[in-house]
Rosetta silent file (secondary structure, phi, psi, omega in degrees, C-alpha in Angstrom):
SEQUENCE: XXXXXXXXXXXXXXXXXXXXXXXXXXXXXXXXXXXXXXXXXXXXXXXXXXXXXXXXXXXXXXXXXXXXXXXXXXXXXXXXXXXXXXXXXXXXXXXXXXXXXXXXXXXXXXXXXXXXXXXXXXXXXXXXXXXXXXXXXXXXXXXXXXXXXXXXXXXXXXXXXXXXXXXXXXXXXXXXXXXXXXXXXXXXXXXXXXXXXXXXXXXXXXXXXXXXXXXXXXXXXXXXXXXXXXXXXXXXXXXXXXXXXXXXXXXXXX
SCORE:     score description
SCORE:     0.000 S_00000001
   1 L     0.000  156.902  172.513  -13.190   -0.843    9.460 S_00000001
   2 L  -177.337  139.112 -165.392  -13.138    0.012    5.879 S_00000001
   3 E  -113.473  136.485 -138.512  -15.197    1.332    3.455 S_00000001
   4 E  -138.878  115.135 -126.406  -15.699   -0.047   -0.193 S_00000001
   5 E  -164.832  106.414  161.123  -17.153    2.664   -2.414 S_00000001
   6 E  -119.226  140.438 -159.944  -18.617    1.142   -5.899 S_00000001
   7 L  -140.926  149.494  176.985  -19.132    3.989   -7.941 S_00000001
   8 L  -134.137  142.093  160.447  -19.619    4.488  -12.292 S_00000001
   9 L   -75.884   -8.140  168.374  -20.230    7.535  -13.833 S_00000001
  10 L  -130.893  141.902  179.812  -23.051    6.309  -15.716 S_00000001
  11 L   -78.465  175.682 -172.361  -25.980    3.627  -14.671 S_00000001
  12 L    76.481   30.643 -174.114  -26.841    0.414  -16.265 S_00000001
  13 L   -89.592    0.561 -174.759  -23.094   -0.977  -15.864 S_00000001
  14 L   100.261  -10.043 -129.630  -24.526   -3.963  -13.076 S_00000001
  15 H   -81.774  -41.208  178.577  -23.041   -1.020  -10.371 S_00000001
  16 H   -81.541  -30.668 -129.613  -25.951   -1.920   -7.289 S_00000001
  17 H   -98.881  -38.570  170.883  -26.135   -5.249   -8.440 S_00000001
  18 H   -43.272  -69.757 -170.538  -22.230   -5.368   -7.699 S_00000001
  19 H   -83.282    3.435  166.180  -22.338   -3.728   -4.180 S_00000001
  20 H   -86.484  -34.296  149.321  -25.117   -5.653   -3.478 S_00000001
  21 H   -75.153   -7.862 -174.476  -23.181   -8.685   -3.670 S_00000001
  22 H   -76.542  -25.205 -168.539  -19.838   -7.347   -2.265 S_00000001
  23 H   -69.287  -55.488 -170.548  -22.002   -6.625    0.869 S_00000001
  24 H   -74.680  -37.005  167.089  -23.649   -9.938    1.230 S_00000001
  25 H   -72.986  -14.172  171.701  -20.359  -11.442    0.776 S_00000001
  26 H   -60.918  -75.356  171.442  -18.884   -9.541    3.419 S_00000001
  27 H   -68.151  -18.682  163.088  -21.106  -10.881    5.959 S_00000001
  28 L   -66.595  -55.180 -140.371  -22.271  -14.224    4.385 S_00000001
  29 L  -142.712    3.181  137.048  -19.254  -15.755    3.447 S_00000001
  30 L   -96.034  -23.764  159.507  -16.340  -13.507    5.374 S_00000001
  31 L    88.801   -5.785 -170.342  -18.330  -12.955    8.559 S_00000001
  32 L   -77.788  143.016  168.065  -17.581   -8.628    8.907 S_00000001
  33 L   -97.208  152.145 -141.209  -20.127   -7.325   10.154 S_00000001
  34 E   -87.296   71.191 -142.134  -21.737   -5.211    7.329 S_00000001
  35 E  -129.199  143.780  165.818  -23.499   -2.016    6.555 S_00000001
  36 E  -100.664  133.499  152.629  -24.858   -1.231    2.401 S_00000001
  37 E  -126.423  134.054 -175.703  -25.423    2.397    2.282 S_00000001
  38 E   -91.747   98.638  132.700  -27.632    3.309   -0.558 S_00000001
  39 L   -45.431  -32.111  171.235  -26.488    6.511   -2.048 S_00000001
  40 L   -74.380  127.298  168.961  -28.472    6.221   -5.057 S_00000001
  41 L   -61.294  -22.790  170.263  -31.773    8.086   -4.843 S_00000001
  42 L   -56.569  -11.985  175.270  -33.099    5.041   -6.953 S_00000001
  43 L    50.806   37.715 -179.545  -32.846    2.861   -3.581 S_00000001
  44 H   -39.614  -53.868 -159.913  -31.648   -0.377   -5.635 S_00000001
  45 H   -55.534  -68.837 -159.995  -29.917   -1.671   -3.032 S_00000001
  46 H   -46.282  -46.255 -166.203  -32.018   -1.876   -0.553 S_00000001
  47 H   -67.195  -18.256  143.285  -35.116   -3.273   -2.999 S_00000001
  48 H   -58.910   -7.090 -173.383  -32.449   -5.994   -4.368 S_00000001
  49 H  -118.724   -8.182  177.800  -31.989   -7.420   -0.997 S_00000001
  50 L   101.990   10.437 -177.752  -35.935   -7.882   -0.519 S_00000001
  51 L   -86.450  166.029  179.387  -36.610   -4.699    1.530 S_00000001
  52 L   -82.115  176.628 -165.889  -39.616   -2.820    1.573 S_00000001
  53 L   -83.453  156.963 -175.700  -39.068    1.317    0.315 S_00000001
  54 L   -97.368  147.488 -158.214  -38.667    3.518    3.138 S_00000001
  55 L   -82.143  -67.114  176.696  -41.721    5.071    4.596 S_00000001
  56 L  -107.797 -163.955 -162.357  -40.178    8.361    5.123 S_00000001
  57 L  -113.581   63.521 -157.529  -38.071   10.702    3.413 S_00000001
  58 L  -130.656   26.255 -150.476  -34.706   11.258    6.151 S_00000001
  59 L  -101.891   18.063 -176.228  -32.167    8.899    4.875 S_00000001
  60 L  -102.426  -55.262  168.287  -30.281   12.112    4.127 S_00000001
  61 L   -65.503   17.693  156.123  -30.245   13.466    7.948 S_00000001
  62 L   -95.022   12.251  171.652  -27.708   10.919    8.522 S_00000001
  63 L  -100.435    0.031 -160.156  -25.094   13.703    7.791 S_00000001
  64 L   -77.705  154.465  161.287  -26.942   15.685   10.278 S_00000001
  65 L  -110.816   17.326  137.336  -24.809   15.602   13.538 S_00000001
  66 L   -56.808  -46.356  173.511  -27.886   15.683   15.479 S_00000001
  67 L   -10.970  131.524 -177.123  -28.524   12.463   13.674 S_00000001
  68 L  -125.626   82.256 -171.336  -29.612    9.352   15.639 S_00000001
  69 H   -62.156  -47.251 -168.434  -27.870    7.028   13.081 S_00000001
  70 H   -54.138  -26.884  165.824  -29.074    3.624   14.424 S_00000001
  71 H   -66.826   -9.714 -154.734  -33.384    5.232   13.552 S_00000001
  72 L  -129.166  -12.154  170.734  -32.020    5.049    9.851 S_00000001
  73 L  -130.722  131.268 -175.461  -30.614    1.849    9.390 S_00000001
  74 L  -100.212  137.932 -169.391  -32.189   -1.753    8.962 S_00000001
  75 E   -81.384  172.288  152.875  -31.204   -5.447    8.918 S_00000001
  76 L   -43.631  158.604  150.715  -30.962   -7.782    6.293 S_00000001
  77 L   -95.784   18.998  168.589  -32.698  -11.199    6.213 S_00000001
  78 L  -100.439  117.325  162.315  -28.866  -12.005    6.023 S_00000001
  79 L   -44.685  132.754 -175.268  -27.330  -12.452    9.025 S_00000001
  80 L    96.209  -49.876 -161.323  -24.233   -9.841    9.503 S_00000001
  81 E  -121.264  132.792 -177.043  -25.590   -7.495    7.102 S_00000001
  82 E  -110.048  150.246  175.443  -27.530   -4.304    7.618 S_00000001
  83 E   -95.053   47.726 -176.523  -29.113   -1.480    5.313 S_00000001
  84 E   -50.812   93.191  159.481  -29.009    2.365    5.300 S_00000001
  85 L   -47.834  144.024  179.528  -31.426    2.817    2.458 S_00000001
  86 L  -104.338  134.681  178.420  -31.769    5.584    0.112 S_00000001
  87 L   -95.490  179.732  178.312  -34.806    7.703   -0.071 S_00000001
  88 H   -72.867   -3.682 -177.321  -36.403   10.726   -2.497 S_00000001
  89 H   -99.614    1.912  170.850  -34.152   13.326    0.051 S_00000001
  90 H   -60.657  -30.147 -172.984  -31.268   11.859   -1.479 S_00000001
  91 H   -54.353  -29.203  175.316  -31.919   14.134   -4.879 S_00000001
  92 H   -47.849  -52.028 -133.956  -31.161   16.924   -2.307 S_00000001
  93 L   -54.631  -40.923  164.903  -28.069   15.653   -0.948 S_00000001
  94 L   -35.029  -65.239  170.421  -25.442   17.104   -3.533 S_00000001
  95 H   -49.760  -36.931 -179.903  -26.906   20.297   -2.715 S_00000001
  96 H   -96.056   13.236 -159.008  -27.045   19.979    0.801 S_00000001
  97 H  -119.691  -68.024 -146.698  -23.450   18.234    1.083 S_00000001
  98 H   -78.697  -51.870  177.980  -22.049   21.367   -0.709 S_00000001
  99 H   -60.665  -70.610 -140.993  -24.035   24.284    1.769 S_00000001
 100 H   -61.622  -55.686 -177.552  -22.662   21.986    4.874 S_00000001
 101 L    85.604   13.353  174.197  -18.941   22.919    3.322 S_00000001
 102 L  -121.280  133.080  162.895  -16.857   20.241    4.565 S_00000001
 103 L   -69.068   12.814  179.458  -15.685   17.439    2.362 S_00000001
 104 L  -129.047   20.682  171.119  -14.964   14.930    4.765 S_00000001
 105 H   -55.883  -49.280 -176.726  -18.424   14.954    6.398 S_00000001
 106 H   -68.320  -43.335 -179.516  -19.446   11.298    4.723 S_00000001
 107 H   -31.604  -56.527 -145.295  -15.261   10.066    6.202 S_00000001
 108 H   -68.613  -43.083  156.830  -16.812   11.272    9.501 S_00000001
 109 H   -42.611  -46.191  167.339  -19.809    9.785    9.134 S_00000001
 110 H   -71.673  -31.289  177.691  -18.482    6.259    8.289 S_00000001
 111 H   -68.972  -71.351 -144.036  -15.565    6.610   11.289 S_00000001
 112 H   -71.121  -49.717  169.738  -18.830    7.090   13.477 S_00000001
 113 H   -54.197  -38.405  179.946  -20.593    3.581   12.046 S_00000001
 114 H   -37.418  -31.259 -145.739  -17.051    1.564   12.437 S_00000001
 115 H   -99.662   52.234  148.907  -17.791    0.587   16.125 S_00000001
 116 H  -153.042    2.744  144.824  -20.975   -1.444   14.706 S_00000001
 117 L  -150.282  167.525  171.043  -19.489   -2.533   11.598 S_00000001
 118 L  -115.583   10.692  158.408  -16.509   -3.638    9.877 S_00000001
 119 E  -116.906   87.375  165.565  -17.436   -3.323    6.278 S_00000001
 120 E   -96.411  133.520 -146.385  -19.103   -0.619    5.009 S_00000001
 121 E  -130.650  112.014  164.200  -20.458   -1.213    0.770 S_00000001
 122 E  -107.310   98.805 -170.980  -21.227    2.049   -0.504 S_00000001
 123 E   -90.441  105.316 -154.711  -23.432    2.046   -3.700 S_00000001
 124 L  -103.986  152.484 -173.494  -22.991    5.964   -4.969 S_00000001
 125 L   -83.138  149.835 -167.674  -25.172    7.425   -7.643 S_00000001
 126 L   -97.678   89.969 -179.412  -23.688    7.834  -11.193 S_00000001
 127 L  -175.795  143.078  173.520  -22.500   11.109  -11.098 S_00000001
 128 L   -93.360  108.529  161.871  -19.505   13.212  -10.579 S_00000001
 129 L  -134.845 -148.293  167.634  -20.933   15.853   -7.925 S_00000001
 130 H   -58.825  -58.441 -120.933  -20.649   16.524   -4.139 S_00000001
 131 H  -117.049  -66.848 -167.565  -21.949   13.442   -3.097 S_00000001
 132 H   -53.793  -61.128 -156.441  -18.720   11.212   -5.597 S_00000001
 133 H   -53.449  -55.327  176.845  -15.775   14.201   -4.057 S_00000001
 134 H   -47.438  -55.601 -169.128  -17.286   13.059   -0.217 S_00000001
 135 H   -71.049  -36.331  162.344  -17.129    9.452   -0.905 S_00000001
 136 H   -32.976  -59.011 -151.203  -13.407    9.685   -2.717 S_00000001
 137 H   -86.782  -17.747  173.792  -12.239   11.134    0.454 S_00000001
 138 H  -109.161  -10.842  178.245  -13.888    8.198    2.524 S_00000001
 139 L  -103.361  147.310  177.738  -13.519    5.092    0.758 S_00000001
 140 L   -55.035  -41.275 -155.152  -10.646    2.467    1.454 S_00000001
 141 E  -151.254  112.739 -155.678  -11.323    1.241   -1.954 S_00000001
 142 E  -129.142  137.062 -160.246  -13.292    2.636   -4.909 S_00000001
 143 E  -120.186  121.215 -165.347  -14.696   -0.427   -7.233 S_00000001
 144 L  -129.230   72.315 -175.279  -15.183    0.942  -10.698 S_00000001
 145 L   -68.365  139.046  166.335  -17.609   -1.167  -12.882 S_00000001
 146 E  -164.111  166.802 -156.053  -17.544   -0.887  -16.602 S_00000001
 147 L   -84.739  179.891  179.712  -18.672   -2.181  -19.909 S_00000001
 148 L   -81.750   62.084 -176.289  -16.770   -3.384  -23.030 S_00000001
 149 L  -135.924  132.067  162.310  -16.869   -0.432  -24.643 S_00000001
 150 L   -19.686  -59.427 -158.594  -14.710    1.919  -26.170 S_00000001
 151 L   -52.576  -25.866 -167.798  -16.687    4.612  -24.413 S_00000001
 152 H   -99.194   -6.002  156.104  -14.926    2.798  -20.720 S_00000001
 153 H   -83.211    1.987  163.093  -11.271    3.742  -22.200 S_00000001
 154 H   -86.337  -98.636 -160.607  -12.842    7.299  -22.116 S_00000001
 155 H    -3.839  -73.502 -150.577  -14.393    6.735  -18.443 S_00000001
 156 H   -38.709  -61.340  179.313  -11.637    5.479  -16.670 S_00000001
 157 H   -24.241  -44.198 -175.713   -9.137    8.259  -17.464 S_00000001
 158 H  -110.499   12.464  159.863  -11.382   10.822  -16.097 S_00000001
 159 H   -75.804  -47.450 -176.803  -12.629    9.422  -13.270 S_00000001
 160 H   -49.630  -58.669 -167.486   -8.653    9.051  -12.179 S_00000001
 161 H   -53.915  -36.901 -175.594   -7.970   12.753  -13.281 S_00000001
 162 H   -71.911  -28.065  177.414  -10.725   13.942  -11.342 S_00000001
 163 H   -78.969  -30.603  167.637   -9.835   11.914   -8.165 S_00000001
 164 H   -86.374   -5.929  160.992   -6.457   13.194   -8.367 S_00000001
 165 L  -122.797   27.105  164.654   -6.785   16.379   -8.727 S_00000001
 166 L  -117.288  -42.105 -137.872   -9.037   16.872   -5.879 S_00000001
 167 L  -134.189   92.629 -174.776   -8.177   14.024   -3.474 S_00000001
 168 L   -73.825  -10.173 -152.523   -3.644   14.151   -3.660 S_00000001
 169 L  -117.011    9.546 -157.871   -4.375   10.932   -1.029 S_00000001
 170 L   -45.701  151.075  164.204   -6.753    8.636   -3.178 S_00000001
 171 L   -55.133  140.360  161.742   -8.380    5.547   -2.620 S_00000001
 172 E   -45.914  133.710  155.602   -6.903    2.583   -4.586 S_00000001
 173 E   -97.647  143.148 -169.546   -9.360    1.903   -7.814 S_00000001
 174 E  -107.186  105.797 -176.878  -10.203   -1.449   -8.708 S_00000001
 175 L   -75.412 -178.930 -161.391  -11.578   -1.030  -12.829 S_00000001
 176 L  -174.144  108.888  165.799  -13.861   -4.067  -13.068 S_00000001
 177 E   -76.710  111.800  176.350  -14.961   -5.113  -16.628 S_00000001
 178 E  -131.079  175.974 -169.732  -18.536   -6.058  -16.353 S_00000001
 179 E    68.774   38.587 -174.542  -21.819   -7.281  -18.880 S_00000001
 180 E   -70.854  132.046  160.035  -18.723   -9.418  -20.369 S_00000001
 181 L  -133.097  106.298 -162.008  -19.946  -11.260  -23.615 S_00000001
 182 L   -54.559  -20.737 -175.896  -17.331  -13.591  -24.760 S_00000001
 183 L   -48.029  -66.787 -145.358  -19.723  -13.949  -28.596 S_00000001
 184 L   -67.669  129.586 -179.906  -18.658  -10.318  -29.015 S_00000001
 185 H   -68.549  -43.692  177.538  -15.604   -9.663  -31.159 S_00000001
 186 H   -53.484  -35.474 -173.134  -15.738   -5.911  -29.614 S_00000001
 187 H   -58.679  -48.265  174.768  -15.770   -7.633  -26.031 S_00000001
 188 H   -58.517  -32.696  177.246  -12.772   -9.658  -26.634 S_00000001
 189 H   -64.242  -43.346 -172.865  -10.842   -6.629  -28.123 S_00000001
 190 H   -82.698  -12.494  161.920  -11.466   -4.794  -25.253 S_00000001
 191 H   -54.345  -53.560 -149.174  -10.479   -7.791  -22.705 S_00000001
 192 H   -92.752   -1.246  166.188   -7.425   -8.090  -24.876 S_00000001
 193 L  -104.421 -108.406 -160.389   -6.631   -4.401  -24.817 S_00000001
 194 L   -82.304  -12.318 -169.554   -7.039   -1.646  -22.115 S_00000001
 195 L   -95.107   -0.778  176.111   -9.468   -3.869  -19.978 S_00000001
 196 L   -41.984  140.121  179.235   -6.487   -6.411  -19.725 S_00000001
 197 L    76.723    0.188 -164.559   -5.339   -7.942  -16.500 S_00000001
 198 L   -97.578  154.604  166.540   -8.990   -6.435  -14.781 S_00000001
 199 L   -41.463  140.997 -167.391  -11.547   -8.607  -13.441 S_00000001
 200 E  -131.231  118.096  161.818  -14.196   -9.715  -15.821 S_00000001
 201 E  -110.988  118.300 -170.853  -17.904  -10.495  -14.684 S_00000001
 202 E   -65.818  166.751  179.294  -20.048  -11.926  -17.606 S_00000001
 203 L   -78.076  137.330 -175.388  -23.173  -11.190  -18.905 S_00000001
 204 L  -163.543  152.211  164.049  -25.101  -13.903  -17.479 S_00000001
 205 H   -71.784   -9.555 -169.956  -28.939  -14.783  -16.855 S_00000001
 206 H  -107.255   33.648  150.139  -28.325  -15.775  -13.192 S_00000001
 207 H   -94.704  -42.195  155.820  -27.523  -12.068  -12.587 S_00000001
 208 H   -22.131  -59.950  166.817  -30.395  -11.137  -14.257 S_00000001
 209 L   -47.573  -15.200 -179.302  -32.003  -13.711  -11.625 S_00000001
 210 L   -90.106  -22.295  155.780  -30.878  -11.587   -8.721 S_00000001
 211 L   -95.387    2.151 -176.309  -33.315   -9.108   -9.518 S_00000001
 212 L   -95.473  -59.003 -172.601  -36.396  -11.396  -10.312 S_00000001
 213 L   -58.102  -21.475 -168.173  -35.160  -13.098   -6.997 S_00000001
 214 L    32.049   76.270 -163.642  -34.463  -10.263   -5.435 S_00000001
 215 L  -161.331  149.975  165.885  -31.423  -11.815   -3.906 S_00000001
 216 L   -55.152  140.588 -178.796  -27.579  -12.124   -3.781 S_00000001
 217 H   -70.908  -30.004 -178.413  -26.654  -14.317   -6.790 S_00000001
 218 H   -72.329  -10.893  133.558  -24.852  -16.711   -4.461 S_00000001
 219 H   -32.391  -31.348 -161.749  -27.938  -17.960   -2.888 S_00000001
 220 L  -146.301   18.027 -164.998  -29.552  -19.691   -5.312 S_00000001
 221 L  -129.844  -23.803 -161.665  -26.611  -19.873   -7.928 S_00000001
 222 L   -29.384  -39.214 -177.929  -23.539  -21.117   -5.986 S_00000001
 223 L   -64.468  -29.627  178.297  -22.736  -23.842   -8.608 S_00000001
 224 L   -55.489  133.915  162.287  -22.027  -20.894  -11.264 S_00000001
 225 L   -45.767  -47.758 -158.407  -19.287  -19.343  -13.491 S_00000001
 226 L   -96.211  -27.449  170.366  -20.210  -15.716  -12.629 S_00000001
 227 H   -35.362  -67.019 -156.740  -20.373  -17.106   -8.674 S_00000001
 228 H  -103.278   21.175  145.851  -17.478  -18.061   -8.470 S_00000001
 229 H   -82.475  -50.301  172.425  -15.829  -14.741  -10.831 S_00000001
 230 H   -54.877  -32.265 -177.702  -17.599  -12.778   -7.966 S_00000001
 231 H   -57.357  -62.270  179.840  -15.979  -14.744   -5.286 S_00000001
 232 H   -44.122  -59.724  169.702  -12.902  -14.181   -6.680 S_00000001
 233 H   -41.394  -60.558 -162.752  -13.192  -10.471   -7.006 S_00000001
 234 H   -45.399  -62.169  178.819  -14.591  -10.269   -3.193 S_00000001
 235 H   -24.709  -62.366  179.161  -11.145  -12.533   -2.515 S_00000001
 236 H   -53.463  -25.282 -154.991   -9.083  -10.144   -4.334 S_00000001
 237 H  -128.910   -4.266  148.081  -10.858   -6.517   -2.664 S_00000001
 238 H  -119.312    6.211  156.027  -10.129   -8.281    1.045 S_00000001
 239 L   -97.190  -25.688  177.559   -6.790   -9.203    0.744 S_00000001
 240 H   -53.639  -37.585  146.259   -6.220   -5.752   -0.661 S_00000001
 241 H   -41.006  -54.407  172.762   -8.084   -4.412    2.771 S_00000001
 242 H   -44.289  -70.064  179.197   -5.877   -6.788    4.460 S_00000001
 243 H   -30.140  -96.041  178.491   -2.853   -5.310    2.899 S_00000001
 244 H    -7.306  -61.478  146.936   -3.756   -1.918    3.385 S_00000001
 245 H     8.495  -88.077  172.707   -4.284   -2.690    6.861 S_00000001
 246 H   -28.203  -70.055 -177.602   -1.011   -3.758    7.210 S_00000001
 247 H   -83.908    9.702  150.726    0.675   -1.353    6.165 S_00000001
 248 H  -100.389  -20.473 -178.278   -0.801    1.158    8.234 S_00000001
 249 H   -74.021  -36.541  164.692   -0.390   -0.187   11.021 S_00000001
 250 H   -58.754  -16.132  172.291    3.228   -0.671   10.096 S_00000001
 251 H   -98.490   -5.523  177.216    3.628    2.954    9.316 S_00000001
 252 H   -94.260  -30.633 -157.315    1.916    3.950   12.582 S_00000001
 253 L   -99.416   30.464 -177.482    4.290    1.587   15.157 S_00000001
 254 L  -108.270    0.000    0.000    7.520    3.042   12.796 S_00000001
C-alpha cells in the first residue's frame, strides 16, 4: 500500500483536479485498487468524479476508532476506484485532530484501509494546520502542485522547512509546475529557472473539460498533450513507489 498525498498551500493551483486524475489512473490504467480521500471541506473530489454530495455530515468520524470505515466510503463509476468524500465536518477536523493528540492518527487510519486498497490519493485542503502535519507523517509521497510564479519559489521553501522540522523522516516531494502557459515570457523564466527539471502540466481547455465533464481528462481526451504529460507524471510517481518499495524491503531482509 501507499499513500500519495497532493497537497498546496494555497487553492486554485489545479490541486483536486490533479488527485483526481492520479486516482483514476491508479485504477484505470495501473489496475491498484484505489481509494480518493477528500480532505478538502470543499468535496471537489468527489463532485469531479460525478458523485452526488454526501447526505450527512460524518466523513470526519473516520478518525473515530469506533469508526465503521467501509459506511463512509463509496465507489466510483470507475472500476478499481472508490471515494471517501469530504463533508461540512471536515471544517472541524483541524480542531478535532489536535484535541485527539496523536499525530499519526490519519498513518493509522490509512494502515487500516491497506487490506482493501493499494493506492490511497489524498486531496488535503490548502493549509498548513493539523490536518497537513497528520498527512506529512502518512504519505509515501507528497505531490506539490504549483504555478509559474515567483510567489512558488517562496512556497516551496517553506513547505520543505516546515516538513522538516516537524517530520525528521519525510515523505519524498514531487514539486509539479502546473497552469503552464508556454505564450508567457514569465512562464518560461520560471521553467527555465527554479521550476527546472519538474514536471510541467499546461494550461489547457481539456482540463478545464474535466470539470464541465465532470470526469478524468483521460476519458474523453486520450489523444492529448496534457494526457499524455499526466501519464507521464503518474509513470514517474509509480516507479518512485516501486523504488521505495524496494528498498524497504531490502532494508527489512538486511
Amino acid at each position: 500500500m501507499a499513500v500519495i498525498a497532493v497537497y498546496s498551500v494555497k487553492g486554485g493551483v489545479g490541486k483536486t483536479t490533479l488527485a483526481v486524475d492520479m486516482a483514476w489512473r491508479s485504477a484505470a490504467l495501473s489496475g491498484h485498487s484505489t481509494l480518493l480521500w477528500d480532505l478538502d471541506p470543499q468535496g471537489g473530489a468527489g463532485w469531479l468524479l460525478g458523485l452526488p454530495d454526501r447526505a450527512e455530515s460524518d466523513a470526519a468520524s473516520i478518525f473515530r476508532k469506533d469508526s465503521k470505515q467501509s459506511d463512509l466510503i463509496v465507489p466510483s463509476r470507475y472500476p478499481g476506484l472508490a471515494v471517501l468524500q469530504a463533508d461540512d465536518s471536515m471544517r472541524s477536523l483541524p480542531a478535532t485532530l489536535a484535541r485527539i493528540g496523536k499525530r499519526k492518527r490519519m498513518a493509522r487510519t490509512a494502515a487500516a484501509l491497506s487490506d482493501d486498497y493499494e493506492r490511497i490519493v489524498i486531496d488535503c485542503p490548502p493549509a498548513l494546520n493539523e490536518i497537513s502535519e497528520q498527512v506529512f507523517a502518512a504519505a509515501d509521497l507528497l505531490i506539490v502542485p504549483l504555478p509559474p510564479s515567483p510567489l512558488s519559489a517562496r512556497a516551496l521553501p517553506m513547505i520543505q522547512a516546515e516538513i522538516l522540522a516537524n517530520h525528521p523522516r519525510h515523505p519524498p516531494i514531487l514539486p509539479v509546475l502546473s497552469m503552464y502557459d508556454a505564450r508567457r515570457k514569465l512562464h518560461r523564466d520560471v521553467l527555465s529557472g527554479f521550476a527546472a527539471g519538474w514536471p510541467v502540466i499546461p494550461m489547457a481547455s481539456a482540463i478545464e473539460q474535466t470539470a464541465a465533464r465532470r470526469a478524468p481528462l483521460g476519458t474523453f481526451a486520450a489523444a492529448s498533450d496534457v494526457n499524455a504529460r499526466l501519464q507521464k507524471l503518474w509513470d514517474g510517481i509509480e516507479a518512485k513507489l516501486t523504488m521505495q518499495a524496494s528498498l524497504g524491503q531490502a532494508s527489512l531482509s538486511s
